[in-house]
Coordinates of C-alpha atoms in Angstrom, one line a residue:
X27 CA -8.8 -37.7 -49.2
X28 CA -7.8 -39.7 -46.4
X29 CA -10.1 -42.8 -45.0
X30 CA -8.9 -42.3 -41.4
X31 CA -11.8 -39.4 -40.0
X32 CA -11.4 -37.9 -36.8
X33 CA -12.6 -39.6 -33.3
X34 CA -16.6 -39.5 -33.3
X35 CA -19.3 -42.7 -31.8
X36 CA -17.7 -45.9 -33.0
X37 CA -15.1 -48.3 -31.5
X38 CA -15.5 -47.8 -27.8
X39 CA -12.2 -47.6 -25.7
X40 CA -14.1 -49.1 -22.8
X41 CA -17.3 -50.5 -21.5
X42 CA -19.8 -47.6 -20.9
X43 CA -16.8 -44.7 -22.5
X44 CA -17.8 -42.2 -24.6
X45 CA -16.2 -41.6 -28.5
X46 CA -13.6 -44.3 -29.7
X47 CA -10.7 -42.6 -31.4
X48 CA -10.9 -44.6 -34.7
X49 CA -14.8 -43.4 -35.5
X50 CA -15.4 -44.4 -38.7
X51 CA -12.3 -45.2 -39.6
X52 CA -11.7 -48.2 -42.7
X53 CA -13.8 -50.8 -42.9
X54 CA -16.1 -49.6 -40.0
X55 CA -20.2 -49.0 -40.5
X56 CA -23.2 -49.3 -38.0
X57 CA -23.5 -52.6 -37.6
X58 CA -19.8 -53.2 -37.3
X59 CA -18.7 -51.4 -34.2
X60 CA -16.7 -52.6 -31.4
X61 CA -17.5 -52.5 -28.0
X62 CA -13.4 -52.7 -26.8
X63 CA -14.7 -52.7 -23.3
X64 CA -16.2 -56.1 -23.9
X65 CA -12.7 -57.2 -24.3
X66 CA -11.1 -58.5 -20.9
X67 CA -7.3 -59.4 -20.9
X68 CA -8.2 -61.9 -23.9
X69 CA -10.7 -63.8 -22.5
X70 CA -14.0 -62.3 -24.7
X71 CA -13.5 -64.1 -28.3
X72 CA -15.8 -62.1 -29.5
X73 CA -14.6 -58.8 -28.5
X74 CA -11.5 -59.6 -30.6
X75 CA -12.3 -61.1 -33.1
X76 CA -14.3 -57.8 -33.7
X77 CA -11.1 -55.9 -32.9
X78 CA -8.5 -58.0 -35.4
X79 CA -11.6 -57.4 -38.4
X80 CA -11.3 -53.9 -38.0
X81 CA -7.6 -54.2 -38.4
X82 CA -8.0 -56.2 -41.5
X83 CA -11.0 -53.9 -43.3
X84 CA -8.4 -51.0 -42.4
X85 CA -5.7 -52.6 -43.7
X86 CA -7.7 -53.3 -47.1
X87 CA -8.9 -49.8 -47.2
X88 CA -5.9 -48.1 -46.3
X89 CA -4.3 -46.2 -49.6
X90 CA -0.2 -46.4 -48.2
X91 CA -0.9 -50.3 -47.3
X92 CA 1.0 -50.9 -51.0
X93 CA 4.3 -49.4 -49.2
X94 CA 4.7 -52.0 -46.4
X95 CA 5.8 -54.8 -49.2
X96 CA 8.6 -52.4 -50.3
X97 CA 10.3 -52.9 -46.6
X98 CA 12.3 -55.9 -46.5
X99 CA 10.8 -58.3 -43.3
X100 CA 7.9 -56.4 -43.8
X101 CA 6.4 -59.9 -44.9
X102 CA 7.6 -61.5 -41.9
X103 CA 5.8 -62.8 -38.5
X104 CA 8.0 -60.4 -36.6
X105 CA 6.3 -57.1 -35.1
X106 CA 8.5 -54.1 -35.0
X107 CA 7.2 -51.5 -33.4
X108 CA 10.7 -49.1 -32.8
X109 CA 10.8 -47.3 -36.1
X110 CA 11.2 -44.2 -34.2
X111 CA 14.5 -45.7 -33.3
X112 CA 15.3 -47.3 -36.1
X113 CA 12.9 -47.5 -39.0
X114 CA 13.2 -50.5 -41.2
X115 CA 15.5 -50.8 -44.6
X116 CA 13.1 -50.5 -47.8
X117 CA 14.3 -53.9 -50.2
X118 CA 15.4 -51.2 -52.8
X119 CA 17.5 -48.7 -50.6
X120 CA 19.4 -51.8 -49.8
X121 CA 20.0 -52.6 -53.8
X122 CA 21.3 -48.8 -53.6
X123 CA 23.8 -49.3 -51.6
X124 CA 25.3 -52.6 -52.9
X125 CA 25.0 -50.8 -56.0
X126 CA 27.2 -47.7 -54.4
X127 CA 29.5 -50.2 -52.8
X128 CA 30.1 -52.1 -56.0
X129 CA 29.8 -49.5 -58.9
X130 CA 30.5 -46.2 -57.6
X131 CA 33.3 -46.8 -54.8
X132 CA 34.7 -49.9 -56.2
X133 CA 33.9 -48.5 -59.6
X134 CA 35.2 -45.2 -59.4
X135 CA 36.8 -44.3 -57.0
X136 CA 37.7 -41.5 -55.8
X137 CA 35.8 -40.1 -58.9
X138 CA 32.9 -40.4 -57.5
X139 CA 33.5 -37.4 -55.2
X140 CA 33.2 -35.1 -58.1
X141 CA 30.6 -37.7 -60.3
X142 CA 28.1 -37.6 -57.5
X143 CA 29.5 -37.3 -53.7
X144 CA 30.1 -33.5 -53.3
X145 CA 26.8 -32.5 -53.9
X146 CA 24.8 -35.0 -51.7
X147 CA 24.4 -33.0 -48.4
X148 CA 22.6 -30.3 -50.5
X149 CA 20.9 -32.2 -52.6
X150 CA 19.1 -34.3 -50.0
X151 CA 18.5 -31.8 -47.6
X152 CA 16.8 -29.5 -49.9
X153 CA 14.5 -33.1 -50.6
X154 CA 13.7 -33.3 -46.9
X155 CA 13.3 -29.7 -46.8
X156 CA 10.5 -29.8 -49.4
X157 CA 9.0 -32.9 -49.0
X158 CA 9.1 -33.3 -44.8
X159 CA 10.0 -30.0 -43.4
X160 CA 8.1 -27.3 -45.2
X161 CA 11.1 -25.6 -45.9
X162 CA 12.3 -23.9 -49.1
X163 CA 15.5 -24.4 -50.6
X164 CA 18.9 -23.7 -49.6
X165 CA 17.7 -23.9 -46.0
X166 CA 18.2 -27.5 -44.8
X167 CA 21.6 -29.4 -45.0
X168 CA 22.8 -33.2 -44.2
X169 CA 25.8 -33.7 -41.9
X170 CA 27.3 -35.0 -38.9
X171 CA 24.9 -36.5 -36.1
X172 CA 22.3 -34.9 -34.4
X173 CA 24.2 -34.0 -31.3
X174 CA 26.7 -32.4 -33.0
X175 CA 24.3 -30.3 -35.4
X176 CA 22.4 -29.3 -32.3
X177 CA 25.6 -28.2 -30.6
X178 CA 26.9 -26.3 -33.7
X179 CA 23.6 -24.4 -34.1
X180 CA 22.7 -23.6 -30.8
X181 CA 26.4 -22.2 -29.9
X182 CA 26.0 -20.2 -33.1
X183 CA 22.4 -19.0 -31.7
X184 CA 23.7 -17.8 -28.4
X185 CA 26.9 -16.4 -29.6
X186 CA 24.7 -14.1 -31.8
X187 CA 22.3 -13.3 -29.7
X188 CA 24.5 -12.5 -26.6
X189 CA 26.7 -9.9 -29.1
X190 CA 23.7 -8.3 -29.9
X191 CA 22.6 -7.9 -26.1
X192 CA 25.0 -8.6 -23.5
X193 CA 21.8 -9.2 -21.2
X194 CA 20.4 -12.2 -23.3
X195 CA 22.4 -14.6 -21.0
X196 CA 19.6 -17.5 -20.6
X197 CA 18.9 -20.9 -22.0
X198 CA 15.2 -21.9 -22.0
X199 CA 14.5 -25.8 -22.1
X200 CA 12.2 -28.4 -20.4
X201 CA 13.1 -31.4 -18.1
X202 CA 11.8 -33.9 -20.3
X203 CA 13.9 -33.0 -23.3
X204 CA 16.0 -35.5 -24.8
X205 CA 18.6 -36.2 -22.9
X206 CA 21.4 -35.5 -25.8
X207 CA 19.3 -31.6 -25.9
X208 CA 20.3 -31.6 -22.2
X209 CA 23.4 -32.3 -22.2
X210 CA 24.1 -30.7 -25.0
X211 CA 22.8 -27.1 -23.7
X212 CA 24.3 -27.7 -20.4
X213 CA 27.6 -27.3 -22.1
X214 CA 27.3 -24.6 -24.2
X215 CA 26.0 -22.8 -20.6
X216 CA 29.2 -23.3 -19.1
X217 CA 31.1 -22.9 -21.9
X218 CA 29.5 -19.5 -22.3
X219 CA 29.2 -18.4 -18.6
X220 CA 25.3 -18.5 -19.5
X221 CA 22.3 -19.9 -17.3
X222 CA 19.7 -22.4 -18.0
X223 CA 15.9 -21.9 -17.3
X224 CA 14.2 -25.0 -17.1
X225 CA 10.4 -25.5 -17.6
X226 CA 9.3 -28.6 -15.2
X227 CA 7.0 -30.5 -17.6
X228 CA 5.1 -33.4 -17.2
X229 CA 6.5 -37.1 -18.6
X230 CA 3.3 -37.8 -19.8
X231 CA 2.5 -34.9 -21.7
X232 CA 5.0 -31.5 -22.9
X233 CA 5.6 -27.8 -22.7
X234 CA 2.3 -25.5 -23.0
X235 CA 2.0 -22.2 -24.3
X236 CA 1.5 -20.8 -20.9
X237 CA 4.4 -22.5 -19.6
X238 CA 7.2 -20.9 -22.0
X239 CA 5.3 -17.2 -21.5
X240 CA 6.0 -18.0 -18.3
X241 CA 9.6 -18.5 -18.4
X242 CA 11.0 -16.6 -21.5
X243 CA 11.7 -12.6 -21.1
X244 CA 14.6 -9.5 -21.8
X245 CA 17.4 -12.7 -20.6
X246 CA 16.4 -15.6 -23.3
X247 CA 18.8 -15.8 -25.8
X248 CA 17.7 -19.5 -27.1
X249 CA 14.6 -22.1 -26.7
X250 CA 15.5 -24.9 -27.4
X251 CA 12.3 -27.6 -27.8
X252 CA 11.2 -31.2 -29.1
X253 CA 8.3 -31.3 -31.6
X254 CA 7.3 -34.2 -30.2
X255 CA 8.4 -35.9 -27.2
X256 CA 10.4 -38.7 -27.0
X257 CA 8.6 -40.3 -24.1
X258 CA 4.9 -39.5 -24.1
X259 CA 4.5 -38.4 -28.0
X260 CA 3.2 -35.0 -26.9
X261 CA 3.0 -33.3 -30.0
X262 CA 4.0 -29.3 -29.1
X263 CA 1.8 -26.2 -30.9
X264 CA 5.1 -25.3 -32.7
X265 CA 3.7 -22.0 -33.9
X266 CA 2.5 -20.5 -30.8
X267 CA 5.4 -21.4 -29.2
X268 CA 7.4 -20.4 -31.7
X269 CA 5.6 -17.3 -31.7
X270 CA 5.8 -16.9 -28.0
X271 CA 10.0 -16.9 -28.3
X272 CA 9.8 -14.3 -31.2
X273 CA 7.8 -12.2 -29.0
X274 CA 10.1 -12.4 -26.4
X275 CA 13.3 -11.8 -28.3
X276 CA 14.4 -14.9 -28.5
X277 CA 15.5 -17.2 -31.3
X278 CA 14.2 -21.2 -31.2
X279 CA 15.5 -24.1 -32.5
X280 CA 12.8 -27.1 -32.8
X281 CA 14.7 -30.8 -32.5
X282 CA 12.7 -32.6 -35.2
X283 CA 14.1 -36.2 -34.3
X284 CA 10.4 -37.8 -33.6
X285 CA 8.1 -35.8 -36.0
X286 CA 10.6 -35.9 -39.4
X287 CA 8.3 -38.3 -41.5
X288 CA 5.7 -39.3 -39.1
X289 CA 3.7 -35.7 -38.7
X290 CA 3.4 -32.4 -40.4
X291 CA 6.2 -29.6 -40.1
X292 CA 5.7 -26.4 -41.7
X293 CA 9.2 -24.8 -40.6
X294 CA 9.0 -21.3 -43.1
X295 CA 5.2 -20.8 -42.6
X296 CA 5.4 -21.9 -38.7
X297 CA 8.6 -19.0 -38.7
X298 CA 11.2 -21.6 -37.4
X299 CA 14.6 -20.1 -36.3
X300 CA 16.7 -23.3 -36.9
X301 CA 15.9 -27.3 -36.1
X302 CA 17.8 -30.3 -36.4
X303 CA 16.4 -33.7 -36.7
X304 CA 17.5 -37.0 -37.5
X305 CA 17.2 -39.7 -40.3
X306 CA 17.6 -43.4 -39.0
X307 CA 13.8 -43.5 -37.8
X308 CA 11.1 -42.2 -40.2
X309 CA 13.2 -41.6 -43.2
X310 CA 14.8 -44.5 -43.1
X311 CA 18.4 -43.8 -43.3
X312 CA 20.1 -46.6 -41.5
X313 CA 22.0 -47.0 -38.2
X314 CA 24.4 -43.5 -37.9
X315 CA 23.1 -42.3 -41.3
X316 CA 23.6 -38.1 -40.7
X317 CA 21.2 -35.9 -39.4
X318 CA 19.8 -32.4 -40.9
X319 CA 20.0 -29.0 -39.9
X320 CA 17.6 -26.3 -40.7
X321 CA 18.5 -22.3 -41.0
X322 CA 15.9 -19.9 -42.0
X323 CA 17.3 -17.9 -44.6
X324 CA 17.4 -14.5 -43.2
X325 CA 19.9 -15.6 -40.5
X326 CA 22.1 -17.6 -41.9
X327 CA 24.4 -15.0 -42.6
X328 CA 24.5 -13.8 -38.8
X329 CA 25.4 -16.9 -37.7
X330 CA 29.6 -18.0 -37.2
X331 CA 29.6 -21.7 -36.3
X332 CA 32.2 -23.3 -34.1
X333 CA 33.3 -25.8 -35.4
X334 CA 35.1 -24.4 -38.6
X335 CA 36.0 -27.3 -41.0
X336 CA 37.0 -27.2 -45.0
X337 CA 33.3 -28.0 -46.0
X338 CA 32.4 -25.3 -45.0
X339 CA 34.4 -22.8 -46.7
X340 CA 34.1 -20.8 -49.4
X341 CA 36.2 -22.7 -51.5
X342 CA 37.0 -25.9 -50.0
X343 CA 39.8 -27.1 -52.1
X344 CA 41.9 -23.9 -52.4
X345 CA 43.1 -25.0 -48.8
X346 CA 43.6 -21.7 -47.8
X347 CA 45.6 -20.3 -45.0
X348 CA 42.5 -18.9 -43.0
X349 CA 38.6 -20.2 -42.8
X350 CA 36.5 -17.7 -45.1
X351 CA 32.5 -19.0 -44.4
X352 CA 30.8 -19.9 -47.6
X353 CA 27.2 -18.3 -48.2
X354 CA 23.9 -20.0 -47.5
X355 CA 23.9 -23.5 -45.3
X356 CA 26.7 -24.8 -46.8
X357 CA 28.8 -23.0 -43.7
X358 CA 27.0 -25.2 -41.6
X359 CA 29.0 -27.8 -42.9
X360 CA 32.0 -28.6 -41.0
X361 CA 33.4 -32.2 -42.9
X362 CA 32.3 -35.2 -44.6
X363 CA 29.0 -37.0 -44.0
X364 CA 28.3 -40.9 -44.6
X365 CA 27.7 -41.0 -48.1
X366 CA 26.0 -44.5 -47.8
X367 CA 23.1 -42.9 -44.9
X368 CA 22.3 -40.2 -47.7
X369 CA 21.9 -42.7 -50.4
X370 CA 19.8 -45.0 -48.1
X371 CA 17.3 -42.1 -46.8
X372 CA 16.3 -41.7 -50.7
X373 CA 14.2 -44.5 -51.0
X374 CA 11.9 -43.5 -48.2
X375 CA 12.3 -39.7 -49.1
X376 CA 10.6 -40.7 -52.8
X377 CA 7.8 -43.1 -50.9
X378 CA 7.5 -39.7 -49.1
X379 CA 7.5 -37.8 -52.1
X380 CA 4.3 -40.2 -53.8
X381 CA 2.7 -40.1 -50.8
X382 CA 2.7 -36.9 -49.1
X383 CA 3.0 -36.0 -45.7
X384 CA -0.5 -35.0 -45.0
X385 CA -1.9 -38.7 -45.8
X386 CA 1.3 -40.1 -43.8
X387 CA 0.0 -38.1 -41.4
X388 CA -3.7 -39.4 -41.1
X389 CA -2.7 -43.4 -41.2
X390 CA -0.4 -42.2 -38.2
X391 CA -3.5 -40.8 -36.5
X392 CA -5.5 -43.7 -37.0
X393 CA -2.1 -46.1 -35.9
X394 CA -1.8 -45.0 -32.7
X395 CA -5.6 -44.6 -32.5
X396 CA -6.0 -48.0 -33.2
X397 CA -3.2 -48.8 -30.8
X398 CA -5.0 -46.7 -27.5
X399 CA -8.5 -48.4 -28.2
X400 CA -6.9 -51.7 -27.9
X401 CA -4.6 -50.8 -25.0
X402 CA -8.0 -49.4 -23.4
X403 CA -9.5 -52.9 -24.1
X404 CA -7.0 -55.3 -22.8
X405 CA -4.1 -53.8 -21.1
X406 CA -5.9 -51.0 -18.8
X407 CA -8.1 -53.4 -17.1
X408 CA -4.5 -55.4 -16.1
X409 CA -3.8 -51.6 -14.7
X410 CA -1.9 -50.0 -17.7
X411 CA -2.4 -46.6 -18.1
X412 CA -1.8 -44.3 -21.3
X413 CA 1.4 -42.1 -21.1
X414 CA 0.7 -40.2 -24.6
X415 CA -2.2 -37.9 -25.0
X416 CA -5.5 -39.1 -26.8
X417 CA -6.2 -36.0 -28.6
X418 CA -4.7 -36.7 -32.1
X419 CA -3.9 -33.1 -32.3
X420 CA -1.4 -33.8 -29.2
X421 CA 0.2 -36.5 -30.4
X422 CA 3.1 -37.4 -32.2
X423 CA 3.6 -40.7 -34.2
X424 CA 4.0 -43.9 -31.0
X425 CA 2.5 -44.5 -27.9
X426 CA 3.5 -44.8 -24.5
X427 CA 1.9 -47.5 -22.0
X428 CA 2.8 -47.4 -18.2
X429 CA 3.2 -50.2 -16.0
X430 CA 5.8 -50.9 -13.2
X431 CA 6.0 -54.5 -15.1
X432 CA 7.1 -52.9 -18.7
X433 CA 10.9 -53.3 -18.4
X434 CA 10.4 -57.6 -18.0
X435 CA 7.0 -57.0 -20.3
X436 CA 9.5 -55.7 -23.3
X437 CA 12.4 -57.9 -22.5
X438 CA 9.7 -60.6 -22.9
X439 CA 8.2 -59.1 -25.8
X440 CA 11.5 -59.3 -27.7
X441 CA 12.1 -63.2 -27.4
X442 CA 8.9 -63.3 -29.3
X443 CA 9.5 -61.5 -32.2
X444 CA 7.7 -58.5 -30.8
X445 CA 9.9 -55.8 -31.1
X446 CA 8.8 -52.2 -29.0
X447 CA 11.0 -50.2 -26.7
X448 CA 11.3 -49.6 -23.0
X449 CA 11.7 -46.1 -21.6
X450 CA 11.9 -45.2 -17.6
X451 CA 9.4 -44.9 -15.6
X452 CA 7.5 -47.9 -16.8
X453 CA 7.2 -46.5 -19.8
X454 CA 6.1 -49.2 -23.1
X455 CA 7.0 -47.6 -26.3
X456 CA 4.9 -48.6 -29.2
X457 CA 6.2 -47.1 -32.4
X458 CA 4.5 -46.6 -35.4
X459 CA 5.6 -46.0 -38.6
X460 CA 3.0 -45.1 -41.1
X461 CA 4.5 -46.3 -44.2
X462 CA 5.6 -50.0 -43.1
X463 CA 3.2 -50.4 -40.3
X464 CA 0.0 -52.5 -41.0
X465 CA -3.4 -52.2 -38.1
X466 CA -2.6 -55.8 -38.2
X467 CA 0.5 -55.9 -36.9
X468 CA -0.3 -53.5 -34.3
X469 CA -3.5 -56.0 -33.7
X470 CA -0.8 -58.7 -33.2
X471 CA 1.7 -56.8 -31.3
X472 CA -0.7 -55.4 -28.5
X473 CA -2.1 -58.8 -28.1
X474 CA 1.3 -60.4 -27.4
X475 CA 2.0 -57.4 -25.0
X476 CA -1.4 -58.4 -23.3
X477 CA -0.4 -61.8 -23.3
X478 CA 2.7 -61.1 -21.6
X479 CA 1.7 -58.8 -19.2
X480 CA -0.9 -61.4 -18.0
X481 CA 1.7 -63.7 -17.5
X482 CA 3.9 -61.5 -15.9
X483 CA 1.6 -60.7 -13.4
X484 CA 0.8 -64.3 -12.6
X485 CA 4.3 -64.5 -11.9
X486 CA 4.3 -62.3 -9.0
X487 CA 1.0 -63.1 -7.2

């Protein structure tokens, strides 16, 4: 069981406010609430000193806090809040790869293709599959980046779907996606003579139910959305909107790139077409290690994939004269992934594996919580506001503070050893992952971005 409850009466997120989104969370009891809206900028000791002994009686009580020390700087002063760019190294997935380096390339070879190397992509994405995805085997693969993964499958989509009906000739996808989805889609639509509906959707928040029934009909071939939102951490109602598409005729492919290791996916029992997601933030995988791509089983087979390469074939080292499509994902494959990326995701893939998504998921809950009470104590009365929705059940794994001062508030941020991310308009980025993320580090972190935003301001009276 998890010791992170839902929002109920506890720590206030301001003077007067009504439930506190870390109710009874670790460490909390009657006598020990917080009144956040006590806390000015800083200036009410008491307030915070109330505020960092909630993050240390999480901290004690939290049961993944034994995970941080495996990170390497994890032990540090430094505050990293971007591991949904780029999650930290765990000490023993670096050992891995001087290992790799040293025994099995230097070691053996070219050997090692056979030894160990062939099987990888498979291997591993069946392991995310099962362990972050929800997805049985034989339906997840690793290889190539995201952008091209997400090009390859949503060509193959369209392609299908369009020699099926000649009238499925539209592209359903919201303004806010990221901008590699954009882009992306933009050029399979002219490529394909094929039109693009897009859903106008607020930065702050994401795509509603009502909003894709609104837009999807007879002409959708594809829907292509984001779990979670890269800028406001709106976590989507996958299933209904997956079920919306269906309903409409239309297949959907779900980019997985900010939920893959911070919240739950359930691809089979949610009845996900195809998704791609990447590895370098909450898995761990290291700067350019390759993404994943999902295919449910049942369409695998319907799909032709454009960009034919000898992985993919049915017997890549015949080196026949014509492509012939192997079965099952391993057509999705079109040539050789980074070998080092998959043996560096493995560490955090195990962690994973011990820990479980659905407890991952709760400390990432109570993060961000944690992270919003004290942004409603210190930064909000400097005129912050929250760009990430409070309801834990619409939101992904960070959170976004807006202020027109952010851009010189991060640059500042990162000359202190305070590491979060800056995202137009005004947009703070304070990532959060659950496994090498401590409540006091994000006590620490939100303090120094209070601190600096103060100043900041000072600056420009």
């Amino acid at each position: 069981m998890t010791p992170f409850p839902k929002p109920g009466p506890g720590l206030h997120r301001a003077a007067g406010a009504s439930d506190s989104p870390l109710n009874g969370a670790p460490g909390t009891t009657a006598a020990g609430t917080v009144s956040a809206g006590s806390v000015s900028a800083g200036t009410d000791s008491t307030g915070s000193d109330a505020l960092l002994a909630f993050a240390r009686q999480a901290d004690a009580a939290d049961p993944l806090a034994h995970y941080r020390a495996r990170f390497a700087g994890a032990d540090s002063d430094l505050v990293y809040f971007d591991g949904n760019s780029l999650g930290r190294p765990p000490v023993s997935a670096i050992e891995r790869v001087e290992t790799f380096l040293r025994e099995e390339w230097a070691g053996r070879l070219i050997r090692g293709w056979d030894e160990n190397w062939l099987r990888l992509p498979y291997e591993i994405g069946d392991r995310i599959g099962a362990s972050v995805i929800g997805a049985a085997a034989g339906q997840t693969v690793i290889g190539d980046s995201t952008t091209v993964l997400l090009y390859k499958l949503s060509r193959a989509a369209v392609d299908a779907q369009v020699a099926r009906d000649p009238e499925r000739t539209e592209i359903v996808l919201d303004t806010d996606n990221f901008p590699t989805d954009r882009y992306v889609l933009d050029g399979i639509a002219k490529e394909r003579g094929l039109t693009l509906r897009w859903i106008e959707v607020d930065t702050s928040a994401g795509v509603t139910a009502e909003q894709l029934s609104g837009v999807v009909g007879p002409k959708t071939a594809l829907v292509v959305l984001s779990h979670v939102a890269y800028r406001s951490a709106h976590l989507a109602d996958a299933a209904e909107l997956t079920r919306i598409a269906h309903e409409a005729g239309a297949l959907i492919l779900w980019d997985l790139c900010h939920s893959a290791g911070a919240t739950a996916v359930e691809a089979d029992a949610w009845g996900f077409d195809l998704a791609v997601g990447c590895t370098y933030k909450y898995l761990n995988g290291g700067p350019g290690s390759p993404a994943f791509a999902y295919v449910r089983e049942g369409l695998q087979g319907e799909l032709s994939q454009p960009i034919q390469g000898w992985w993919g074939t049915s017997d890549m080292f015949a080196m026949g004269p014509r492509y012939e499509p192997a079965p099952g994902m391993q057509r999705f494959v079109s040539g050789t992934a980074s070998i080092v990326g998959m043996l560096a995701m493995q560490d955090t893939l195990e962690m994973i594996e011990e820990a479980g998504m659905a407890a991952i998921r709760a400390k990432s809950e109570a993060l961000t919580a944690y992270a919003i009470c004290l942004h409603e104590a210190w930064l909000a009365p400097l005129g912050a506001t929250l760009a990430t929705p409070a309801d834990p059940a619409e939101r992904g794994g960070h959170v976004t503070l807006h202020h027109p001062a952010m851009r010189e508030v991060n640059a500042r941020l990162w000359t202190q050893e305070v590491i979060p991310d800056y995202r137009d308009p005004g947009g703070l980025r304070i990532g959060l992952a659950p496994l090498s993320t401590s409540f006091d580090e994000v006590y620490r972190g939100l303090a120094a971005a209070r601190d600096t935003l103060v100043a900041v301001l000072a600056e420009k009276q």
